[in-house]
Tab-separated table of C-alpha atoms and ligand atoms in Angstrom:
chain	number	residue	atom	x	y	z
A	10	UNK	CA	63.120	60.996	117.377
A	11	UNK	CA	65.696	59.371	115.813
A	12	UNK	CA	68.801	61.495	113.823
A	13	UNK	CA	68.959	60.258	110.133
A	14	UNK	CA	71.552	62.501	108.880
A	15	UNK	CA	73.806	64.927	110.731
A	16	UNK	CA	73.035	68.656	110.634
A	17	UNK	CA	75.280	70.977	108.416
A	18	UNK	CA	73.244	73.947	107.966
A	19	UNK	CA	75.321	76.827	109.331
A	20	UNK	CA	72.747	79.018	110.143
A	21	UNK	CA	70.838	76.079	112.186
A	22	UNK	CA	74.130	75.576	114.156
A	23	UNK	CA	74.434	79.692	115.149
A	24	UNK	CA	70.878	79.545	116.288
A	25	UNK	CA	71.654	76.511	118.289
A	26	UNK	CA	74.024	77.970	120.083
A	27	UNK	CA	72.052	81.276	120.366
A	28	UNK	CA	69.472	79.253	122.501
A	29	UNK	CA	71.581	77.091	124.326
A	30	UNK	CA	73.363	80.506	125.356
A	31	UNK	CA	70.374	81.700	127.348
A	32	UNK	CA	70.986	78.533	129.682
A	33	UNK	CA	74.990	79.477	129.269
A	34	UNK	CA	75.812	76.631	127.464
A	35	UNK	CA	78.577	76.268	124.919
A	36	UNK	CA	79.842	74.148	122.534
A	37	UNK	CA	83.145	72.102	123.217
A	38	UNK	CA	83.757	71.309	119.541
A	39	UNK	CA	83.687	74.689	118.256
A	40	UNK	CA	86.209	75.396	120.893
A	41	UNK	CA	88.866	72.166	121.640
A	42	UNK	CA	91.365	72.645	119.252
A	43	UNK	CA	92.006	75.448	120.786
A	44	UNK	CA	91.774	74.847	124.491
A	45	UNK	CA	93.583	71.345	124.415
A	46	UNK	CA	96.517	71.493	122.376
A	47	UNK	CA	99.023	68.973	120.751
A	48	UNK	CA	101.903	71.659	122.333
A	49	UNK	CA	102.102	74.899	124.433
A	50	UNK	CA	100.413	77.479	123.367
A	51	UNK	CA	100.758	81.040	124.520
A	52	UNK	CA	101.672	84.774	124.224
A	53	UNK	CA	104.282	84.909	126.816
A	54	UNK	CA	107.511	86.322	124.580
A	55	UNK	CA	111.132	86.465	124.621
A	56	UNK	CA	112.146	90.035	126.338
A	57	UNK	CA	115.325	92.083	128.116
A	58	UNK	CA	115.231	94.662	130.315
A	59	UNK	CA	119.020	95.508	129.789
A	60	UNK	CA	119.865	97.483	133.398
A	61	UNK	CA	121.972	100.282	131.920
A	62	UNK	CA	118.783	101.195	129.891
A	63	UNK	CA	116.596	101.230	132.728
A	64	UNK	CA	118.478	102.365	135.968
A	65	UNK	CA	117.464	105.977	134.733
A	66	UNK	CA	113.781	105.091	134.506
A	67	UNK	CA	114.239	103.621	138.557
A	68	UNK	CA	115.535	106.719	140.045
A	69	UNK	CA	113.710	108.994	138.839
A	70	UNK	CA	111.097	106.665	140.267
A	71	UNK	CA	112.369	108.098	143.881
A	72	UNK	CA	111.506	111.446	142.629
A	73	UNK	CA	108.429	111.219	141.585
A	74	UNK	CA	106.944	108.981	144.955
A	75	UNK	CA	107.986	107.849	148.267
A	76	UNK	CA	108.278	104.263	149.164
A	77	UNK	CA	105.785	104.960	152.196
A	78	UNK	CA	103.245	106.488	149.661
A	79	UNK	CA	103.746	104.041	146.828
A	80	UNK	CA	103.397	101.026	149.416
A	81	UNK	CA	105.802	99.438	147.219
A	82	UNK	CA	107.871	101.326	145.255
A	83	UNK	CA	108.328	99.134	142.306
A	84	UNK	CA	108.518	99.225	138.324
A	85	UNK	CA	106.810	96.327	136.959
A	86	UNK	CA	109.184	94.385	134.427
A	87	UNK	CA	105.625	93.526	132.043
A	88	UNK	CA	105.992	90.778	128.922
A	89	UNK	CA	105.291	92.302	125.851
A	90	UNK	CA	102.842	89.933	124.944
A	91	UNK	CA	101.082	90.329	127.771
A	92	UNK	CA	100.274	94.182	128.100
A	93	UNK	CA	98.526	95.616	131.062
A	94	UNK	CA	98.347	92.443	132.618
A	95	UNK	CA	101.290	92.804	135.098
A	96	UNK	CA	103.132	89.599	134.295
A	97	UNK	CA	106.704	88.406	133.296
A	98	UNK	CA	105.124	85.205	132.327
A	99	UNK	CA	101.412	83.186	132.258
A	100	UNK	CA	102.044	82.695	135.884
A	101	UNK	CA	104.521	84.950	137.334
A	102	UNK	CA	105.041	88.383	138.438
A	103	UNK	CA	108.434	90.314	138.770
A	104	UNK	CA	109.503	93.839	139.539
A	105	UNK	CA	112.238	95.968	140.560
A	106	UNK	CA	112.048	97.628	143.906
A	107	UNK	CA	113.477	100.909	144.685
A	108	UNK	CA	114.243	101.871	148.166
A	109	UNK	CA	116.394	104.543	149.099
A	110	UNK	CA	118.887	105.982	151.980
A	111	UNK	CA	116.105	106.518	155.150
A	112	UNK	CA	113.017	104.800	153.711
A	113	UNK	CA	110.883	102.661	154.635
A	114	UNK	CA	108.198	100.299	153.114
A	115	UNK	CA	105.744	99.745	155.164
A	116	UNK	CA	104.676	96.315	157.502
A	117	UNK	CA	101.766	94.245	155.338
A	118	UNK	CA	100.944	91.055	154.503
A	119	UNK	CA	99.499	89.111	151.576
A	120	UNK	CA	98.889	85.297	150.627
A	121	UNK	CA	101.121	86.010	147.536
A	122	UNK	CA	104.926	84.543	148.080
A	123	UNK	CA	108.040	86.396	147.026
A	124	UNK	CA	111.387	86.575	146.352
A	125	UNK	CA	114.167	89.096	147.000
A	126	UNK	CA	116.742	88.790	144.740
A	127	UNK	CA	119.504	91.827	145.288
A	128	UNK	CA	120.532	93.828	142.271
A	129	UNK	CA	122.109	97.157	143.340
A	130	UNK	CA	123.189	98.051	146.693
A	131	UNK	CA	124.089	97.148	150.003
A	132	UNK	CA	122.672	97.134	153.749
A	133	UNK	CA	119.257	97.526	153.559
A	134	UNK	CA	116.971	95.464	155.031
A	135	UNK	CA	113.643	93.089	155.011
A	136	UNK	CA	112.192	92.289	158.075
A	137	UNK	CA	109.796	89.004	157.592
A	138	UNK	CA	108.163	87.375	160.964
A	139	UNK	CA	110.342	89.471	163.137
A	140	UNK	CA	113.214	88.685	161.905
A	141	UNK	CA	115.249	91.172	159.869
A	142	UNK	CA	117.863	90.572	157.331
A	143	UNK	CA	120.146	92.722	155.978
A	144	UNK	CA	120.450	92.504	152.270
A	145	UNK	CA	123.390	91.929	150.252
A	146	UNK	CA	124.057	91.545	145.888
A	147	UNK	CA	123.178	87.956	145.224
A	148	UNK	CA	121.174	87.135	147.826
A	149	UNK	CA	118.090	85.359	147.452
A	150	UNK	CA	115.579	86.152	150.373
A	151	UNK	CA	111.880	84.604	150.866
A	152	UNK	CA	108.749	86.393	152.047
A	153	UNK	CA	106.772	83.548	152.723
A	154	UNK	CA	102.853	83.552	151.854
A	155	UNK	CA	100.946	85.591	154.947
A	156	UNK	CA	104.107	86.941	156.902
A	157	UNK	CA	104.414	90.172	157.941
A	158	UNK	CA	107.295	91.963	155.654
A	159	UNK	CA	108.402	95.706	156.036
A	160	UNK	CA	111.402	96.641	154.239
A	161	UNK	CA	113.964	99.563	155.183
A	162	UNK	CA	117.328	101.031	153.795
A	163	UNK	CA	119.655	102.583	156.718
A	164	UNK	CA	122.670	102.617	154.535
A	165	UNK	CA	123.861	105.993	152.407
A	166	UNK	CA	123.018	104.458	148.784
A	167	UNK	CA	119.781	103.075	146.950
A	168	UNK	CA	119.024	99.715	146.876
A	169	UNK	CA	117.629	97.984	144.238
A	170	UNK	CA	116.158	94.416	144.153
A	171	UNK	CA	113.961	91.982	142.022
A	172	UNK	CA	110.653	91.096	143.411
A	173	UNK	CA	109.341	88.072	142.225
A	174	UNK	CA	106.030	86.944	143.206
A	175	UNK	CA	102.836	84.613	142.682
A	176	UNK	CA	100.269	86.988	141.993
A	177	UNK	CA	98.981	85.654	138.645
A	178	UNK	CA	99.102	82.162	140.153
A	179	UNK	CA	97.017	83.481	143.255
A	180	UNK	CA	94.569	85.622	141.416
A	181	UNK	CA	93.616	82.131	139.234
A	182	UNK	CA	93.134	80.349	142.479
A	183	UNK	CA	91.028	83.613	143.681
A	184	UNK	CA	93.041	83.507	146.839
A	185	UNK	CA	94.485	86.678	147.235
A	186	UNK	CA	94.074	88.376	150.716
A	187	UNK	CA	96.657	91.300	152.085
A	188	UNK	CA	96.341	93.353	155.242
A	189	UNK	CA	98.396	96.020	156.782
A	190	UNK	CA	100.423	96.590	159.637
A	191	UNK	CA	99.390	99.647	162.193
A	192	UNK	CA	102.592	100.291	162.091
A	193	UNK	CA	105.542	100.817	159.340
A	194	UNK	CA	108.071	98.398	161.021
A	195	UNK	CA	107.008	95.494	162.616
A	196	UNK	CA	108.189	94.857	166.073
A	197	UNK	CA	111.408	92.484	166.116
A	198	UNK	CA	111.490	89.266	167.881
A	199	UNK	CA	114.222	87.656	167.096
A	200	UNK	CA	118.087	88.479	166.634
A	201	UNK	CA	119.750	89.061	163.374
A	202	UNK	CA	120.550	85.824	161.364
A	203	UNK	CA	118.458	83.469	163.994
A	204	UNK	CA	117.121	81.731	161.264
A	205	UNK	CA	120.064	80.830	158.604
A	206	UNK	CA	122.098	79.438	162.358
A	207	UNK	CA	119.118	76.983	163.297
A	208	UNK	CA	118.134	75.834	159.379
A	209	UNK	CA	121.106	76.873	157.169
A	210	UNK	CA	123.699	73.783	158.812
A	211	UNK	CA	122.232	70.775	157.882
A	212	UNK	CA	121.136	71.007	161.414
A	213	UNK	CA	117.459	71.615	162.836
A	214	UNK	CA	116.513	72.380	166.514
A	215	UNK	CA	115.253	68.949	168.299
A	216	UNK	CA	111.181	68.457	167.332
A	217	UNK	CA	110.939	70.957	165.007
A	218	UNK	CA	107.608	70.927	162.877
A	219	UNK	CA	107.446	72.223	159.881
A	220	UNK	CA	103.946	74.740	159.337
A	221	UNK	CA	104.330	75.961	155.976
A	222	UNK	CA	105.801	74.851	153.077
A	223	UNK	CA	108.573	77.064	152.921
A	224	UNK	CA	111.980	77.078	153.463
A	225	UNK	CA	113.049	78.505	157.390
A	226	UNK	CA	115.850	79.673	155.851
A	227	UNK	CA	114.776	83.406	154.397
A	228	UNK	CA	118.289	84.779	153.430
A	229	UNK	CA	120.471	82.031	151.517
A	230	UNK	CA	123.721	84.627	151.325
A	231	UNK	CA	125.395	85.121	148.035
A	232	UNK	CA	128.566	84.118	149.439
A	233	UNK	CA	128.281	81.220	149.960
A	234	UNK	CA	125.607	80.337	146.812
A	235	UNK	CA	128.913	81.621	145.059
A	236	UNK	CA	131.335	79.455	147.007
A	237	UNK	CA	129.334	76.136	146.253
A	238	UNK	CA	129.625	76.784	142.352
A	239	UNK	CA	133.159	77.417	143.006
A	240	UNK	CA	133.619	73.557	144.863
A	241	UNK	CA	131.155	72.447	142.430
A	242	UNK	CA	133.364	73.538	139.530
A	243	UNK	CA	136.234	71.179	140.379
A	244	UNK	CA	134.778	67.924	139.979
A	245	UNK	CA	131.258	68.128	138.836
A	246	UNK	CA	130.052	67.083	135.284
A	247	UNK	CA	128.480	70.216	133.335
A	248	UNK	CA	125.060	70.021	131.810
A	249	UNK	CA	125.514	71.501	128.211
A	250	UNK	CA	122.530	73.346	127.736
A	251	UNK	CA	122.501	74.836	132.213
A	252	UNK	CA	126.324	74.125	132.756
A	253	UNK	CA	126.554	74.329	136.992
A	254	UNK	CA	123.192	74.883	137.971
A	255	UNK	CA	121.971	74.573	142.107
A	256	UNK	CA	118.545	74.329	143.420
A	257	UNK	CA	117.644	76.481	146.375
A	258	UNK	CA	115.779	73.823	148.693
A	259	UNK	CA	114.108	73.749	152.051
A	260	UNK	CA	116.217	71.841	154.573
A	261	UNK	CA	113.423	70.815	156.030
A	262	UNK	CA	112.343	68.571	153.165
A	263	UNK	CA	114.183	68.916	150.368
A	264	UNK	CA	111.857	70.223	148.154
A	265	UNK	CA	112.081	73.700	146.455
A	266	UNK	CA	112.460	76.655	148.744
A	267	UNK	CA	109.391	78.100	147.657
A	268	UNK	CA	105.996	76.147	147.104
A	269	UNK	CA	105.264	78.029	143.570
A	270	UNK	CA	108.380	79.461	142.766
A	271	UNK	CA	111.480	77.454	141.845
A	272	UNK	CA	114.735	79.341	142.541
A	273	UNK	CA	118.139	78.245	140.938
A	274	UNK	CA	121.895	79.903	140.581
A	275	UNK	CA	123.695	78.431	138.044
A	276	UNK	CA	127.452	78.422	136.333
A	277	UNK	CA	128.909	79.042	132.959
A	278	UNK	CA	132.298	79.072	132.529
A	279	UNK	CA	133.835	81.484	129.829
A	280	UNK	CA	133.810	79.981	127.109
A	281	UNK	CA	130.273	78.044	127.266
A	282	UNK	CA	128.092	77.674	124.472
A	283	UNK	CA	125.251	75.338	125.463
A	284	UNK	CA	122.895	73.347	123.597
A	285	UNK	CA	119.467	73.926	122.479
A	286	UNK	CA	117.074	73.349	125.622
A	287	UNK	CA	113.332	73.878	126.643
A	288	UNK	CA	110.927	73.316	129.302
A	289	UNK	CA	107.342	73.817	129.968
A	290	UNK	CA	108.180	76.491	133.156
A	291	UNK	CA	108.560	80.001	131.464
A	292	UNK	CA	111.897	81.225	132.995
A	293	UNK	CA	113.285	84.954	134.690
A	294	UNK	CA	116.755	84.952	134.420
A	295	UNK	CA	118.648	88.069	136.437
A	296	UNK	CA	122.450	88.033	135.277
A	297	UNK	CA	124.800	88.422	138.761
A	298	UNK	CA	128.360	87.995	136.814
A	299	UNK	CA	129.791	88.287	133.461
A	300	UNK	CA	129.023	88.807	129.936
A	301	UNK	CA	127.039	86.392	127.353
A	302	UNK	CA	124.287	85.863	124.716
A	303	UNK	CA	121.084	83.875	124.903
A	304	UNK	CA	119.416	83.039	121.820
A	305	UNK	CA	115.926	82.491	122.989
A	306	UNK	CA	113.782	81.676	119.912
A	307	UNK	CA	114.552	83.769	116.965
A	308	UNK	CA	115.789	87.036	118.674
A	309	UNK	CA	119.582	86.607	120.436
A	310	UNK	CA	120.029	88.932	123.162
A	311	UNK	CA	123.655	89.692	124.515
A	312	UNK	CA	123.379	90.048	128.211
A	313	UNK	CA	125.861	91.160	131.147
A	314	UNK	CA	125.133	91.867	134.875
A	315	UNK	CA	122.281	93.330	136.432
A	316	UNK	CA	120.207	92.622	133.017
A	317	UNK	CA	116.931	90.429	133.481
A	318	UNK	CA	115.483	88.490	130.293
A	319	UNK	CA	112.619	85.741	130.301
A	320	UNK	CA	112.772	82.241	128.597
A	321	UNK	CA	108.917	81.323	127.643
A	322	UNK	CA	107.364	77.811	128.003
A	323	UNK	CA	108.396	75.545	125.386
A	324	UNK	CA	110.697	78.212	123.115
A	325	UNK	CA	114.046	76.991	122.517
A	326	UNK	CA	116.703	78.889	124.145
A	327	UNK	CA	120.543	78.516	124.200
A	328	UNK	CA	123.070	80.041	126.831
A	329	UNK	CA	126.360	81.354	125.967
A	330	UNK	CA	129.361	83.011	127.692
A	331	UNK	CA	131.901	84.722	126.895
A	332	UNK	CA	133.676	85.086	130.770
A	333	UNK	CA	132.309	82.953	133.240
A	334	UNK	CA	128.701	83.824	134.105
A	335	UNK	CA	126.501	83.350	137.033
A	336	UNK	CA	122.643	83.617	137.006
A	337	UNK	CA	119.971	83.250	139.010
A	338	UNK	CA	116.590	82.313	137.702
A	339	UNK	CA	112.941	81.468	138.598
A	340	UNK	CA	109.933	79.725	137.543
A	341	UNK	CA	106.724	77.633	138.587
A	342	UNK	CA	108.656	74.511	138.151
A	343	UNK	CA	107.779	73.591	141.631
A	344	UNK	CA	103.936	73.790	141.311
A	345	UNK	CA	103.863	72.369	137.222
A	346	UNK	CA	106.251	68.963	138.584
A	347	UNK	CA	103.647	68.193	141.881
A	348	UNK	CA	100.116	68.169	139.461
A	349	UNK	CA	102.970	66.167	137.010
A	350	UNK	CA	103.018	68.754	134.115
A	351	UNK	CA	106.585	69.811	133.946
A	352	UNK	CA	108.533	68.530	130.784
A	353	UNK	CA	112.030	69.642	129.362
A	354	UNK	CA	113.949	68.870	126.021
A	355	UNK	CA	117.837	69.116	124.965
A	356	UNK	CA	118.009	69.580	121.529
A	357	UNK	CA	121.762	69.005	119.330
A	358	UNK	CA	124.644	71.136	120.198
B	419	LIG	O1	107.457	93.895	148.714
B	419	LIG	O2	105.583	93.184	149.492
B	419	LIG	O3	106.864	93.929	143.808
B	419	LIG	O4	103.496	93.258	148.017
B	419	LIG	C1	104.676	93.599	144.607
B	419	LIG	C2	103.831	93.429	145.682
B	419	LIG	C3	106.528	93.747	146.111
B	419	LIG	C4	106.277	93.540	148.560
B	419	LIG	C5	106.016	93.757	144.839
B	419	LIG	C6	104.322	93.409	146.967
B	419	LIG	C7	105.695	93.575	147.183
């Protein structure tokens, strides 16, 4: 049969698609607007979580369960435009761990990556592939995917850290496994700080093969993330919308530290008032020094250290500072630049 004139009739449409159903199909051009569009879109929005407001909310977290019972004892830092779903952004997770004076969270292991990034405290401890660290404000330590991590405090005060992690990324794949230890702490086979001598030099023991894709290093110290900003300071040209901004990367290769998470510490000086930027990876900023504003679409949040705030795909955000500033951030850069997705945009100052 040959089509003379192209069907209109609502109602013959609907019960087209009512049969093709049954064989579960479904039309694309009711639907591709929407699924392929000219720019991002999302519901991933602009949010704070201002410390002062919730440091309360954290310790009484320690009241009200043990780190042993809770497995992880951890609030959930949730968008608000993505409720219930346990995300900061479209593809990342982040939390912040409480573990206090004695504790211990127990050995387990889980294809999900994540981050340690120190907020409050001092001396506790993560033990990954038995090696432990202890932990330190501003330092950024890795739990690669499917190592055994167990986490413990022996000093006299609470720690506090971010926990940023793949999970969204991993349940899309539907490659999420986890197992537990038999034990809480795993047993230790190598000394404190084995792993920043062999692979945090710009050395790397004779015939070493890489088998993952993360960094060997799993602590990269604060002190001396702080001291290369420092040296950097002196000579190096500042970006206007990122001012001084480092790359945590695997020695091994260069690349990011993390497979799906990108990791960066970055600079402004007092004084800064960037320009307009964006990029496609959704951002976690967590403030280590000073005071300062980011504008990120229409709201303008004023920030200052310990606070966390999130950047979305594609909104326009601007950094300012009013002393000099250091933050860390994260994102899926690494995974959106290798299937050739990533984009960013300066806009005028
Ligand atoms: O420390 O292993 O925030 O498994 C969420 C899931 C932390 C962890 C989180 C986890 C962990």
């Amino acid at each position: 049969m040959i089509m003379t004139s192209t069907p209109t009739n609502a109602d013959d449409r609907k019960a087209f698609y009512d049969t093709i159903g049954q064989q579960n199909l479904t039309p694309l051009w009711e639907v591709l607007h929407g699924l392929v569009t000219p720019e991002p879109v999302h519901q991933v929005q602009p949010a704070i979580w201002r410390y002062d407001d919730i440091r309360g909310h954290i310790m009484a977290s320690g009241e009200l369960i043990t780190a042993k019972e809770a497995e992880r004892r951890v609030l959930i830092l949730e968008n608000p435009g993505l409720p219930g779903q346990s995300k900061i952004t479209g593809s990342l997770y982040a939390g912040l761990q409480l573990i206090l004076p004695g504790e211990v969270a127990p050995a387990h292991r889980h294809t999900q990556s994540a981050l340690r990034f120190v907020v409050e405290g001092e001396g506790a401890y993560t033990a990954v592939d038995g090696e432990r660290t202890t932990m330190h404000p501003g330092d950024f330590v890795i739990t690669p995917s499917w190592t055994w991590h167990d986490h413990g405090n022996d000093s006299d005060r609470p720690m506090v850290w971010l926990d940023g992690l793949d999970i969204p990324m991993v349940s899309f794949f539907g490659a999420s496994f986890a197992e537990k230890w038999p034990e809480d702490s795993q047993p230790l086979s190598r000394p404190e700080g084995d792993s920043l001598a062999r692979y945090g030099q710009g050395l790397m023991p004779e015939g070493y093969q890489a088998r993952t894709h993360t960094s060997p290093v799993f602590n990269y110290p604060y002190a001396r993330t702080r001291e290369a900003l420092e040296q950097m300071r002196i000579h190096e040209k500042w970006d206007p919308a990122q001012g001084l901004k480092l790359n945590y990367v695997n020695p091994v290769n260069g690349d990011f530290a993390m497979p799906t998470i990108g990791t960066f510490m970055q600079l402004l000086p007092k004084g800064f008032d960037g320009i307009p930027y964006r990029a496609t990876d959704a951002t976690v900023f967590s403030v280590v020094e000073g005071t300062g504003e980011a504008t990120i679409g229409e709201q303008t949040f004023s920030f200052g250290p310990r606070d966390h705030f999130v950047a979305p795909s594609w909104a326009w955000y601007r950094l300012s500072a009013s002393e000099d500033c250091v933050l860390f951030s994260f994102s899926d850069r690494p995974v959106q630049q290798k299937l050739d997705l990533w984009r960013e945009q300066r806009g005028n100052g």
